[in-house]
């Protein structure tokens, strides 16, 4: 994985709900195949997440930032299995991201460089599919009209999910 501790720290701070919340540096729980699990404290509460980067990135682009798929638990907010996707570019305004895991397809809404499911039920379905599948294919369109396709491996996703669930008491 191209993931560095510094990048993860920067990402986790940017990922917080409130820009004023104090967040500790992420601590690695473990490496699990294609996924890595982490925990950090934000506002005195544990946040646990699993993260992966694509094995394959396709698209006719000249510059692109780091790409991440995540599943996050925030037990203090009664939030679990939140799937998010960081594209490495700004999305086309009003566009959707298409996620395919096995024979299941999901649509995510976009904002700036991120995409999310519209509701908790869809997050739960995506998290379940991630634990059971072999790959994720994510398709999006940048603000410049560039189409991208990213493919993630799911080896170790069940172990990573179990690790973050145990750490956060889910």
Tab-separated table of N, CA and C in Angstrom:
chain	number	residue	atom	x	y	z
A	1	UNK	N	0.838	-1.193	0.000
A	1	UNK	CA	0.000	0.000	0.000
A	1	UNK	C	0.879	1.252	0.000
A	2	UNK	N	0.419	2.295	-0.679
A	2	UNK	CA	1.142	3.558	-0.727
A	2	UNK	C	0.805	4.432	0.469
A	3	UNK	N	0.058	3.904	1.377
A	3	UNK	CA	-0.419	4.660	2.524
A	3	UNK	C	0.728	4.914	3.499
A	4	UNK	N	0.945	6.173	3.861
A	4	UNK	CA	1.953	6.485	4.858
A	4	UNK	C	1.254	6.979	6.114
A	5	UNK	N	1.954	6.865	7.224
A	5	UNK	CA	1.377	7.298	8.496
A	5	UNK	C	1.011	8.777	8.433
A	6	UNK	N	1.887	9.586	7.849
A	6	UNK	CA	1.630	11.023	7.758
A	6	UNK	C	0.369	11.294	6.927
A	7	UNK	N	0.219	10.599	5.796
A	7	UNK	CA	-0.972	10.779	4.960
A	7	UNK	C	-2.228	10.372	5.737
A	8	UNK	N	-2.121	9.261	6.474
A	8	UNK	CA	-3.273	8.814	7.249
A	8	UNK	C	-3.632	9.822	8.320
A	9	UNK	N	-2.631	10.403	8.965
A	9	UNK	CA	-2.917	11.384	9.994
A	9	UNK	C	-3.597	12.603	9.391
A	10	UNK	N	-3.056	13.099	8.296
A	10	UNK	CA	-3.654	14.255	7.631
A	10	UNK	C	-5.083	13.924	7.221
A	11	UNK	N	-5.281	12.737	6.649
A	11	UNK	CA	-6.615	12.341	6.232
A	11	UNK	C	-7.565	12.259	7.425
A	12	UNK	N	-7.135	11.625	8.521
A	12	UNK	CA	-8.037	11.435	9.654
A	12	UNK	C	-8.452	12.760	10.275
A	13	UNK	N	-7.531	13.713	10.316
A	13	UNK	CA	-7.879	15.029	10.846
A	13	UNK	C	-8.882	15.702	9.919
A	14	UNK	N	-8.648	15.620	8.610
A	14	UNK	CA	-9.562	16.236	7.640
A	14	UNK	C	-10.909	15.530	7.638
A	15	UNK	N	-10.914	14.279	8.022
A	15	UNK	CA	-12.115	13.445	7.973
A	15	UNK	C	-13.046	13.705	9.156
A	16	UNK	N	-12.594	14.428	10.162
A	16	UNK	CA	-13.384	14.651	11.369
A	16	UNK	C	-14.636	15.462	11.080
A	17	UNK	N	-15.651	15.224	11.870
A	17	UNK	CA	-16.918	15.920	11.703
A	17	UNK	C	-16.775	17.395	12.016
A	18	UNK	N	-16.031	17.734	13.031
A	18	UNK	CA	-15.873	19.124	13.428
A	18	UNK	C	-14.416	19.538	13.300
A	19	UNK	N	-14.182	20.673	12.669
A	19	UNK	CA	-12.808	21.130	12.531
A	19	UNK	C	-12.221	21.554	13.871
A	20	UNK	N	-13.057	21.716	14.859
A	20	UNK	CA	-12.582	22.138	16.173
A	20	UNK	C	-12.307	20.974	17.110
A	21	UNK	N	-12.701	19.773	16.732
A	21	UNK	CA	-12.505	18.608	17.593
A	21	UNK	C	-11.021	18.251	17.660
A	22	UNK	N	-10.559	17.887	18.838
A	22	UNK	CA	-9.186	17.450	19.015
A	22	UNK	C	-9.102	15.981	18.606
A	23	UNK	N	-8.171	15.661	17.727
A	23	UNK	CA	-7.995	14.285	17.276
A	23	UNK	C	-6.571	13.846	17.556
A	24	UNK	N	-6.433	12.630	18.073
A	24	UNK	CA	-5.105	12.071	18.300
A	24	UNK	C	-4.595	11.481	16.986
A	25	UNK	N	-3.324	11.173	16.956
A	25	UNK	CA	-2.762	10.511	15.786
A	25	UNK	C	-3.315	9.092	15.718
A	26	UNK	N	-3.605	8.595	14.512
A	26	UNK	CA	-4.099	7.224	14.387
A	26	UNK	C	-3.049	6.210	14.842
A	27	UNK	N	-3.526	5.158	15.455
A	27	UNK	CA	-2.690	4.043	15.848
A	27	UNK	C	-3.124	2.842	15.030
A	28	UNK	N	-2.154	2.201	14.398
A	28	UNK	CA	-2.474	1.026	13.594
A	28	UNK	C	-2.898	-0.123	14.500
A	29	UNK	N	-4.030	-0.706	14.181
A	29	UNK	CA	-4.479	-1.911	14.875
A	29	UNK	C	-3.808	-3.110	14.213
A	30	UNK	N	-3.815	-3.119	12.868
A	30	UNK	CA	-3.170	-4.224	12.169
A	30	UNK	C	-3.267	-4.122	10.661
A	31	UNK	N	-2.427	-4.921	9.997
A	31	UNK	CA	-2.485	-5.083	8.548
A	31	UNK	C	-3.250	-6.360	8.263
A	32	UNK	N	-4.146	-6.289	7.296
A	32	UNK	CA	-5.027	-7.421	6.998
A	32	UNK	C	-5.150	-7.552	5.473
A	33	UNK	N	-4.188	-8.175	4.850
A	33	UNK	CA	-4.235	-8.318	3.392
A	33	UNK	C	-4.230	-6.963	2.717
A	34	UNK	N	-5.288	-6.668	1.951
A	34	UNK	CA	-5.393	-5.400	1.219
A	34	UNK	C	-5.841	-4.238	2.099
A	35	UNK	N	-6.186	-4.493	3.338
A	35	UNK	CA	-6.755	-3.480	4.224
A	35	UNK	C	-5.888	-3.292	5.466
A	36	UNK	N	-5.973	-2.095	6.040
A	36	UNK	CA	-5.289	-1.782	7.294
A	36	UNK	C	-6.311	-1.168	8.234
A	37	UNK	N	-6.240	-1.537	9.508
A	37	UNK	CA	-7.189	-1.011	10.497
A	37	UNK	C	-6.476	-0.047	11.440
A	38	UNK	N	-7.222	1.012	11.840
A	38	UNK	CA	-6.682	2.066	12.692
A	38	UNK	C	-7.710	2.497	13.733
A	39	UNK	N	-7.196	3.143	14.789
A	39	UNK	CA	-8.046	3.765	15.800
A	39	UNK	C	-7.413	5.102	16.162
A	40	UNK	N	-8.247	6.086	16.430
A	40	UNK	CA	-7.781	7.349	16.986
A	40	UNK	C	-8.867	7.888	17.895
A	41	UNK	N	-8.509	8.879	18.696
A	41	UNK	CA	-9.458	9.500	19.612
A	41	UNK	C	-9.780	10.891	19.113
A	42	UNK	N	-11.071	11.194	19.084
A	42	UNK	CA	-11.549	12.495	18.635
A	42	UNK	C	-12.536	13.009	19.677
A	43	UNK	N	-12.226	14.139	20.258
A	43	UNK	CA	-13.113	14.685	21.277
A	43	UNK	C	-13.332	13.726	22.439
A	44	UNK	N	-12.316	12.926	22.756
A	44	UNK	CA	-12.408	11.966	23.857
A	44	UNK	C	-13.086	10.660	23.492
A	45	UNK	N	-13.491	10.491	22.239
A	45	UNK	CA	-14.190	9.276	21.797
A	45	UNK	C	-13.389	8.527	20.747
A	46	UNK	N	-13.476	7.191	20.814
A	46	UNK	CA	-12.773	6.358	19.840
A	46	UNK	C	-13.434	6.441	18.472
A	47	UNK	N	-12.598	6.469	17.442
A	47	UNK	CA	-13.021	6.342	16.054
A	47	UNK	C	-12.152	5.238	15.464
A	48	UNK	N	-12.790	4.232	14.875
A	48	UNK	CA	-12.060	3.109	14.297
A	48	UNK	C	-12.386	3.037	12.813
A	49	UNK	N	-11.357	2.791	12.007
A	49	UNK	CA	-11.609	2.688	10.580
A	49	UNK	C	-10.660	1.707	9.917
A	50	UNK	N	-11.112	1.197	8.794
A	50	UNK	CA	-10.300	0.340	7.946
A	50	UNK	C	-10.174	1.045	6.608
A	51	UNK	N	-9.005	0.911	6.003
A	51	UNK	CA	-8.719	1.681	4.792
A	51	UNK	C	-7.930	0.835	3.800
A	52	UNK	N	-8.175	1.104	2.527
A	52	UNK	CA	-7.437	0.441	1.467
A	52	UNK	C	-7.218	1.418	0.328
A	53	UNK	N	-6.251	1.108	-0.499
A	53	UNK	CA	-6.006	1.864	-1.718
A	53	UNK	C	-6.154	0.917	-2.901
A	54	UNK	N	-6.473	1.471	-4.077
A	54	UNK	CA	-6.731	0.599	-5.222
A	54	UNK	C	-5.499	-0.176	-5.689
A	55	UNK	N	-5.758	-1.362	-6.188
A	55	UNK	CA	-4.718	-2.158	-6.826
A	55	UNK	C	-4.517	-1.684	-8.260
A	56	UNK	N	-5.577	-1.085	-8.819
A	56	UNK	CA	-5.524	-0.620	-10.207
A	56	UNK	C	-6.316	0.683	-10.320
A	57	UNK	N	-5.709	1.697	-10.943
A	57	UNK	CA	-6.361	2.980	-11.193
A	57	UNK	C	-6.356	3.219	-12.696
A	58	UNK	N	-7.532	3.479	-13.270
A	58	UNK	CA	-7.648	3.714	-14.707
A	58	UNK	C	-8.302	5.063	-14.957
A	59	UNK	N	-7.841	5.749	-15.990
A	59	UNK	CA	-8.412	7.028	-16.371
A	59	UNK	C	-7.390	7.852	-17.120
A	60	UNK	N	-7.857	8.746	-17.958
A	60	UNK	CA	-6.976	9.574	-18.765
A	60	UNK	C	-6.720	10.895	-18.038
A	61	UNK	N	-5.971	10.829	-16.942
A	61	UNK	CA	-5.678	12.006	-16.145
A	61	UNK	C	-4.170	12.210	-16.072
A	62	UNK	N	-3.767	13.443	-15.871
A	62	UNK	CA	-2.337	13.738	-15.757
A	62	UNK	C	-1.901	13.867	-14.306
A	63	UNK	N	-2.833	14.240	-13.442
A	63	UNK	CA	-2.497	14.413	-12.032
A	63	UNK	C	-3.673	13.958	-11.195
A	64	UNK	N	-3.374	13.208	-10.162
A	64	UNK	CA	-4.416	12.713	-9.267
A	64	UNK	C	-3.812	12.486	-7.895
A	65	UNK	N	-4.554	12.846	-6.866
A	65	UNK	CA	-4.102	12.614	-5.502
A	65	UNK	C	-4.320	11.172	-5.078
A	66	UNK	N	-4.097	10.922	-3.807
A	66	UNK	CA	-4.265	9.579	-3.254
A	66	UNK	C	-5.733	9.185	-3.223
A	67	UNK	N	-5.980	7.902	-3.407
A	67	UNK	CA	-7.323	7.339	-3.470
A	67	UNK	C	-7.485	6.369	-2.300
A	68	UNK	N	-8.621	6.472	-1.582
A	68	UNK	CA	-8.874	5.619	-0.426
A	68	UNK	C	-10.321	5.149	-0.394
A	69	UNK	N	-10.525	3.916	0.035
A	69	UNK	CA	-11.847	3.411	0.413
A	69	UNK	C	-11.771	3.131	1.906
A	70	UNK	N	-12.822	3.539	2.638
A	70	UNK	CA	-12.818	3.389	4.091
A	70	UNK	C	-14.162	2.886	4.598
A	71	UNK	N	-14.105	2.218	5.725
A	71	UNK	CA	-15.293	1.912	6.518
A	71	UNK	C	-14.968	2.377	7.931
A	72	UNK	N	-15.866	3.195	8.501
A	72	UNK	CA	-15.593	3.855	9.779
A	72	UNK	C	-16.682	3.576	10.805
A	73	UNK	N	-16.248	3.360	12.054
A	73	UNK	CA	-17.148	3.258	13.210
A	73	UNK	C	-16.906	4.462	14.114
A	74	UNK	N	-17.981	5.109	14.543
A	74	UNK	CA	-17.926	6.183	15.544
A	74	UNK	C	-18.981	5.834	16.604
A	75	UNK	N	-18.634	4.936	17.530
A	75	UNK	CA	-19.637	4.457	18.487
A	75	UNK	C	-20.265	5.555	19.340
A	76	UNK	N	-19.532	6.599	19.676
A	76	UNK	CA	-20.098	7.682	20.498
A	76	UNK	C	-21.223	8.408	19.754
A	77	UNK	N	-21.212	8.323	18.430
A	77	UNK	CA	-22.261	8.936	17.602
A	77	UNK	C	-23.276	7.894	17.124
A	78	UNK	N	-23.173	6.676	17.668
A	78	UNK	CA	-24.027	5.569	17.261
A	78	UNK	C	-23.946	5.352	15.750
A	79	UNK	N	-22.740	5.455	15.228
A	79	UNK	CA	-22.490	5.336	13.797
A	79	UNK	C	-21.526	4.182	13.545
A	80	UNK	N	-21.898	3.302	12.632
A	80	UNK	CA	-21.010	2.187	12.300
A	80	UNK	C	-21.133	1.861	10.813
A	81	UNK	N	-20.098	1.234	10.293
A	81	UNK	CA	-20.067	0.754	8.904
A	81	UNK	C	-20.256	1.854	7.868
A	82	UNK	N	-19.814	3.069	8.155
A	82	UNK	CA	-19.962	4.166	7.200
A	82	UNK	C	-18.898	4.008	6.111
A	83	UNK	N	-19.364	3.788	4.892
A	83	UNK	CA	-18.454	3.646	3.757
A	83	UNK	C	-18.207	5.023	3.169
A	84	UNK	N	-16.949	5.330	2.927
A	84	UNK	CA	-16.605	6.585	2.256
A	84	UNK	C	-15.501	6.317	1.260
A	85	UNK	N	-15.434	7.203	0.290
A	85	UNK	CA	-14.494	7.031	-0.798
A	85	UNK	C	-13.845	8.375	-1.091
A	86	UNK	N	-12.534	8.409	-1.114
A	86	UNK	CA	-11.780	9.609	-1.426
A	86	UNK	C	-11.171	9.390	-2.815
A	87	UNK	N	-11.522	10.267	-3.769
A	87	UNK	CA	-11.211	10.026	-5.179
A	87	UNK	C	-9.846	10.496	-5.650
A	88	UNK	N	-9.222	11.438	-4.940
A	88	UNK	CA	-7.967	11.987	-5.425
A	88	UNK	C	-8.159	13.111	-6.423
A	89	UNK	N	-9.411	13.534	-6.606
A	89	UNK	CA	-9.743	14.671	-7.473
A	89	UNK	C	-11.099	15.214	-7.044
A	90	UNK	N	-11.473	16.394	-7.537
A	90	UNK	CA	-12.789	16.966	-7.257
A	90	UNK	C	-13.785	16.361	-8.250
A	91	UNK	N	-14.909	15.897	-7.729
A	91	UNK	CA	-15.933	15.298	-8.585
A	91	UNK	C	-16.680	16.335	-9.411
A	92	UNK	N	-17.207	15.880	-10.511
A	92	UNK	CA	-18.103	16.690	-11.323
A	92	UNK	C	-19.316	17.047	-10.471
A	93	UNK	N	-19.731	18.291	-10.492
A	93	UNK	CA	-20.852	18.755	-9.683
A	93	UNK	C	-22.108	17.936	-9.973
A	94	UNK	N	-22.738	17.454	-8.904
A	94	UNK	CA	-23.975	16.683	-9.034
A	94	UNK	C	-23.802	15.265	-9.523
A	95	UNK	N	-22.565	14.811	-9.659
A	95	UNK	CA	-22.346	13.456	-10.175
A	95	UNK	C	-22.537	12.411	-9.082
A	96	UNK	N	-22.662	11.177	-9.519
A	96	UNK	CA	-22.739	10.034	-8.614
A	96	UNK	C	-21.552	9.121	-8.885
A	97	UNK	N	-21.200	8.351	-7.882
A	97	UNK	CA	-20.157	7.340	-8.007
A	97	UNK	C	-20.837	5.982	-8.042
A	98	UNK	N	-20.400	5.134	-8.933
A	98	UNK	CA	-20.938	3.779	-9.032
A	98	UNK	C	-19.955	2.808	-8.401
A	99	UNK	N	-20.460	2.005	-7.469
A	99	UNK	CA	-19.655	1.019	-6.764
A	99	UNK	C	-20.229	-0.355	-7.069
A	100	UNK	N	-19.363	-1.264	-7.507
A	100	UNK	CA	-19.798	-2.633	-7.781
A	100	UNK	C	-18.947	-3.584	-6.946
A	101	UNK	N	-19.639	-4.420	-6.177
A	101	UNK	CA	-18.994	-5.439	-5.355
A	101	UNK	C	-19.704	-6.749	-5.666
A	102	UNK	N	-19.022	-7.641	-6.344
A	102	UNK	CA	-19.670	-8.872	-6.797
A	102	UNK	C	-20.813	-8.527	-7.733
A	103	UNK	N	-22.003	-9.071	-7.440
A	103	UNK	CA	-23.165	-8.778	-8.294
A	103	UNK	C	-24.023	-7.640	-7.736
A	104	UNK	N	-23.522	-6.953	-6.715
A	104	UNK	CA	-24.256	-5.842	-6.120
A	104	UNK	C	-23.701	-4.505	-6.605
A	105	UNK	N	-24.605	-3.559	-6.877
A	105	UNK	CA	-24.205	-2.224	-7.305
A	105	UNK	C	-24.799	-1.186	-6.361
A	106	UNK	N	-24.039	-0.138	-6.112
A	106	UNK	CA	-24.461	0.934	-5.224
A	106	UNK	C	-24.130	2.274	-5.863
A	107	UNK	N	-24.943	3.275	-5.580
A	107	UNK	CA	-24.677	4.640	-6.030
A	107	UNK	C	-24.369	5.491	-4.803
A	108	UNK	N	-23.315	6.300	-4.914
A	108	UNK	CA	-22.913	7.192	-3.839
A	108	UNK	C	-23.078	8.631	-4.302
A	109	UNK	N	-23.393	9.523	-3.366
A	109	UNK	CA	-23.433	10.942	-3.709
A	109	UNK	C	-22.042	11.522	-3.491
A	110	UNK	N	-21.746	12.619	-4.181
A	110	UNK	CA	-20.415	13.202	-4.120
A	110	UNK	C	-20.442	14.612	-3.545
A	111	UNK	N	-19.325	14.982	-2.960
A	111	UNK	CA	-19.088	16.346	-2.502
A	111	UNK	C	-17.579	16.557	-2.503
A	112	UNK	N	-17.137	17.532	-3.278
A	112	UNK	CA	-15.710	17.810	-3.461
A	112	UNK	C	-14.989	16.551	-3.921
A	113	UNK	N	-14.086	15.979	-3.091
A	113	UNK	CA	-13.330	14.796	-3.511
A	113	UNK	C	-13.801	13.510	-2.830
A	114	UNK	N	-14.979	13.545	-2.205
A	114	UNK	CA	-15.454	12.397	-1.435
A	114	UNK	C	-16.824	11.923	-1.908
A	115	UNK	N	-17.117	10.667	-1.595
A	115	UNK	CA	-18.418	10.088	-1.932
A	115	UNK	C	-18.881	9.206	-0.780
A	116	UNK	N	-20.209	9.215	-0.547
A	116	UNK	CA	-20.814	8.450	0.542
A	116	UNK	C	-22.138	7.854	0.100
A	117	UNK	N	-22.573	6.847	0.854
A	117	UNK	CA	-23.914	6.296	0.676
A	117	UNK	C	-24.920	7.297	1.230
A	118	UNK	N	-26.161	7.197	0.776
A	118	UNK	CA	-27.183	8.156	1.195
A	118	UNK	C	-27.803	7.825	2.546
A	119	UNK	N	-27.641	6.582	3.025
A	119	UNK	CA	-28.299	6.215	4.281
A	119	UNK	C	-27.564	5.067	4.974
A	120	UNK	N	-27.936	4.834	6.231
A	120	UNK	CA	-27.310	3.787	7.048
A	120	UNK	C	-27.531	2.394	6.473
A	121	UNK	N	-28.711	2.135	5.910
A	121	UNK	CA	-29.010	0.816	5.357
A	121	UNK	C	-28.069	0.486	4.194
A	122	UNK	N	-27.803	1.477	3.355
A	122	UNK	CA	-26.886	1.247	2.232
A	122	UNK	C	-25.467	1.049	2.745
A	123	UNK	N	-25.054	1.840	3.742
A	123	UNK	CA	-23.737	1.626	4.350
A	123	UNK	C	-23.603	0.196	4.856
A	124	UNK	N	-24.612	-0.307	5.538
A	124	UNK	CA	-24.573	-1.671	6.081
A	124	UNK	C	-24.452	-2.703	4.959
A	125	UNK	N	-25.178	-2.483	3.863
A	125	UNK	CA	-25.108	-3.412	2.723
A	125	UNK	C	-23.725	-3.383	2.081
A	126	UNK	N	-23.162	-2.190	1.945
A	126	UNK	CA	-21.815	-2.079	1.362
A	126	UNK	C	-20.796	-2.760	2.267
A	127	UNK	N	-20.860	-2.493	3.572
A	127	UNK	CA	-19.909	-3.101	4.516
A	127	UNK	C	-20.002	-4.623	4.469
A	128	UNK	N	-21.210	-5.151	4.390
A	128	UNK	CA	-21.399	-6.599	4.298
A	128	UNK	C	-20.806	-7.137	2.992
A	129	UNK	N	-21.068	-6.443	1.886
A	129	UNK	CA	-20.536	-6.869	0.589
A	129	UNK	C	-19.009	-6.818	0.583
A	130	UNK	N	-18.428	-5.800	1.221
A	130	UNK	CA	-16.967	-5.689	1.310
A	130	UNK	C	-16.400	-6.897	2.051
A	131	UNK	N	-17.027	-7.297	3.138
A	131	UNK	CA	-16.539	-8.440	3.926
A	131	UNK	C	-16.673	-9.756	3.162
A	132	UNK	N	-17.638	-9.855	2.268
A	132	UNK	CA	-17.914	-11.115	1.570
A	132	UNK	C	-17.344	-11.184	0.152
A	133	UNK	N	-17.018	-10.041	-0.437
A	133	UNK	CA	-16.616	-9.995	-1.839
A	133	UNK	C	-15.138	-10.243	-2.061
A	134	UNK	N	-14.756	-10.168	-3.340
A	134	UNK	CA	-13.343	-10.343	-3.696
A	134	UNK	C	-12.729	-9.065	-4.260
A	135	UNK	N	-13.586	-8.150	-4.763
A	135	UNK	CA	-13.060	-6.877	-5.262
A	135	UNK	C	-14.162	-5.825	-5.285
A	136	UNK	N	-13.727	-4.574	-5.286
A	136	UNK	CA	-14.627	-3.425	-5.444
A	136	UNK	C	-14.171	-2.697	-6.701
A	137	UNK	N	-15.138	-2.326	-7.540
A	137	UNK	CA	-14.842	-1.478	-8.695
A	137	UNK	C	-15.632	-0.185	-8.509
A	138	UNK	N	-14.906	0.940	-8.507
A	138	UNK	CA	-15.510	2.247	-8.268
A	138	UNK	C	-15.305	3.114	-9.510
A	139	UNK	N	-16.416	3.667	-10.021
A	139	UNK	CA	-16.349	4.524	-11.210
A	139	UNK	C	-16.878	5.905	-10.864
A	140	UNK	N	-16.123	6.933	-11.281
A	140	UNK	CA	-16.515	8.313	-11.038
A	140	UNK	C	-16.080	9.207	-12.170
A	141	UNK	N	-16.499	10.484	-12.109
A	141	UNK	CA	-16.160	11.474	-13.126
A	141	UNK	C	-15.669	12.736	-12.428
A	142	UNK	N	-14.502	13.202	-12.839
A	142	UNK	CA	-13.919	14.397	-12.236
A	142	UNK	C	-14.608	15.658	-12.735
A	143	UNK	N	-14.317	16.769	-12.082
A	143	UNK	CA	-14.881	18.059	-12.478
A	143	UNK	C	-14.427	18.464	-13.876
A	144	UNK	N	-13.375	17.843	-14.363
A	144	UNK	CA	-12.885	18.107	-15.723
A	144	UNK	C	-13.453	17.118	-16.738
A	145	UNK	N	-14.338	16.248	-16.277
A	145	UNK	CA	-14.967	15.278	-17.174
A	145	UNK	C	-14.192	13.994	-17.364
A	146	UNK	N	-13.121	13.806	-16.604
A	146	UNK	CA	-12.315	12.590	-16.713
A	146	UNK	C	-13.006	11.442	-15.991
A	147	UNK	N	-13.215	10.348	-16.721
A	147	UNK	CA	-13.811	9.148	-16.127
A	147	UNK	C	-12.703	8.294	-15.528
A	148	UNK	N	-12.958	7.795	-14.311
A	148	UNK	CA	-11.982	6.935	-13.651
A	148	UNK	C	-12.641	5.639	-13.214
A	149	UNK	N	-11.824	4.606	-13.169
A	149	UNK	CA	-12.240	3.308	-12.650
A	149	UNK	C	-11.132	2.814	-11.734
A	150	UNK	N	-11.485	2.565	-10.484
A	150	UNK	CA	-10.523	2.081	-9.493
A	150	UNK	C	-10.967	0.705	-9.005
A	151	UNK	N	-9.999	-0.209	-8.913
A	151	UNK	CA	-10.294	-1.571	-8.467
A	151	UNK	C	-9.512	-1.862	-7.198
A	152	UNK	N	-10.236	-2.276	-6.170
A	152	UNK	CA	-9.668	-2.600	-4.858
A	152	UNK	C	-9.780	-4.096	-4.608
A	153	UNK	N	-8.772	-4.650	-3.959
A	153	UNK	CA	-8.857	-6.015	-3.479
A	153	UNK	C	-9.562	-6.046	-2.134
A	154	UNK	N	-10.196	-7.152	-1.837
A	154	UNK	CA	-10.899	-7.283	-0.554
A	154	UNK	C	-10.289	-8.344	0.350
A	155	UNK	N	-9.096	-8.819	-0.005
A	155	UNK	CA	-8.406	-9.766	0.855
A	155	UNK	C	-8.179	-9.116	2.221
A	156	UNK	N	-8.569	-9.791	3.276
A	156	UNK	CA	-8.370	-9.283	4.632
A	156	UNK	C	-9.436	-8.324	5.121
A	157	UNK	N	-10.432	-8.028	4.287
A	157	UNK	CA	-11.453	-7.061	4.705
A	157	UNK	C	-12.280	-7.560	5.896
A	158	UNK	N	-12.560	-8.847	5.943
A	158	UNK	CA	-13.313	-9.388	7.095
A	158	UNK	C	-12.506	-9.252	8.380
A	159	UNK	N	-11.209	-9.554	8.306
A	159	UNK	CA	-10.348	-9.437	9.487
A	159	UNK	C	-10.207	-7.976	9.909
A	160	UNK	N	-10.074	-7.069	8.941
A	160	UNK	CA	-9.972	-5.643	9.264
A	160	UNK	C	-11.261	-5.151	9.915
A	161	UNK	N	-12.401	-5.595	9.392
A	161	UNK	CA	-13.693	-5.193	9.968
A	161	UNK	C	-13.833	-5.737	11.386
A	162	UNK	N	-13.441	-6.982	11.587
A	162	UNK	CA	-13.502	-7.567	12.936
A	162	UNK	C	-12.601	-6.788	13.892
A	163	UNK	N	-11.431	-6.375	13.425
A	163	UNK	CA	-10.490	-5.632	14.273
A	163	UNK	C	-11.059	-4.274	14.690
A	164	UNK	N	-11.652	-3.523	13.743
A	164	UNK	CA	-12.200	-2.218	14.116
A	164	UNK	C	-13.456	-2.359	14.960
A	165	UNK	N	-14.211	-3.408	14.707
A	165	UNK	CA	-15.426	-3.652	15.505
A	165	UNK	C	-15.081	-4.007	16.937
A	166	UNK	N	-14.074	-4.837	17.114
A	166	UNK	CA	-13.616	-5.207	18.463
A	166	UNK	C	-13.051	-3.982	19.180
A	167	UNK	N	-12.186	-3.236	18.500
A	167	UNK	CA	-11.550	-2.053	19.104
A	167	UNK	C	-12.564	-1.024	19.546
A	168	UNK	N	-13.618	-0.848	18.746
A	168	UNK	CA	-14.635	0.165	19.069
A	168	UNK	C	-15.858	-0.408	19.788
A	169	UNK	N	-15.815	-1.688	20.148
A	169	UNK	CA	-16.916	-2.293	20.910
A	169	UNK	C	-18.222	-2.393	20.141
A	170	UNK	N	-18.129	-2.634	18.852
A	170	UNK	CA	-19.331	-2.752	18.003
A	170	UNK	C	-19.746	-4.213	17.934
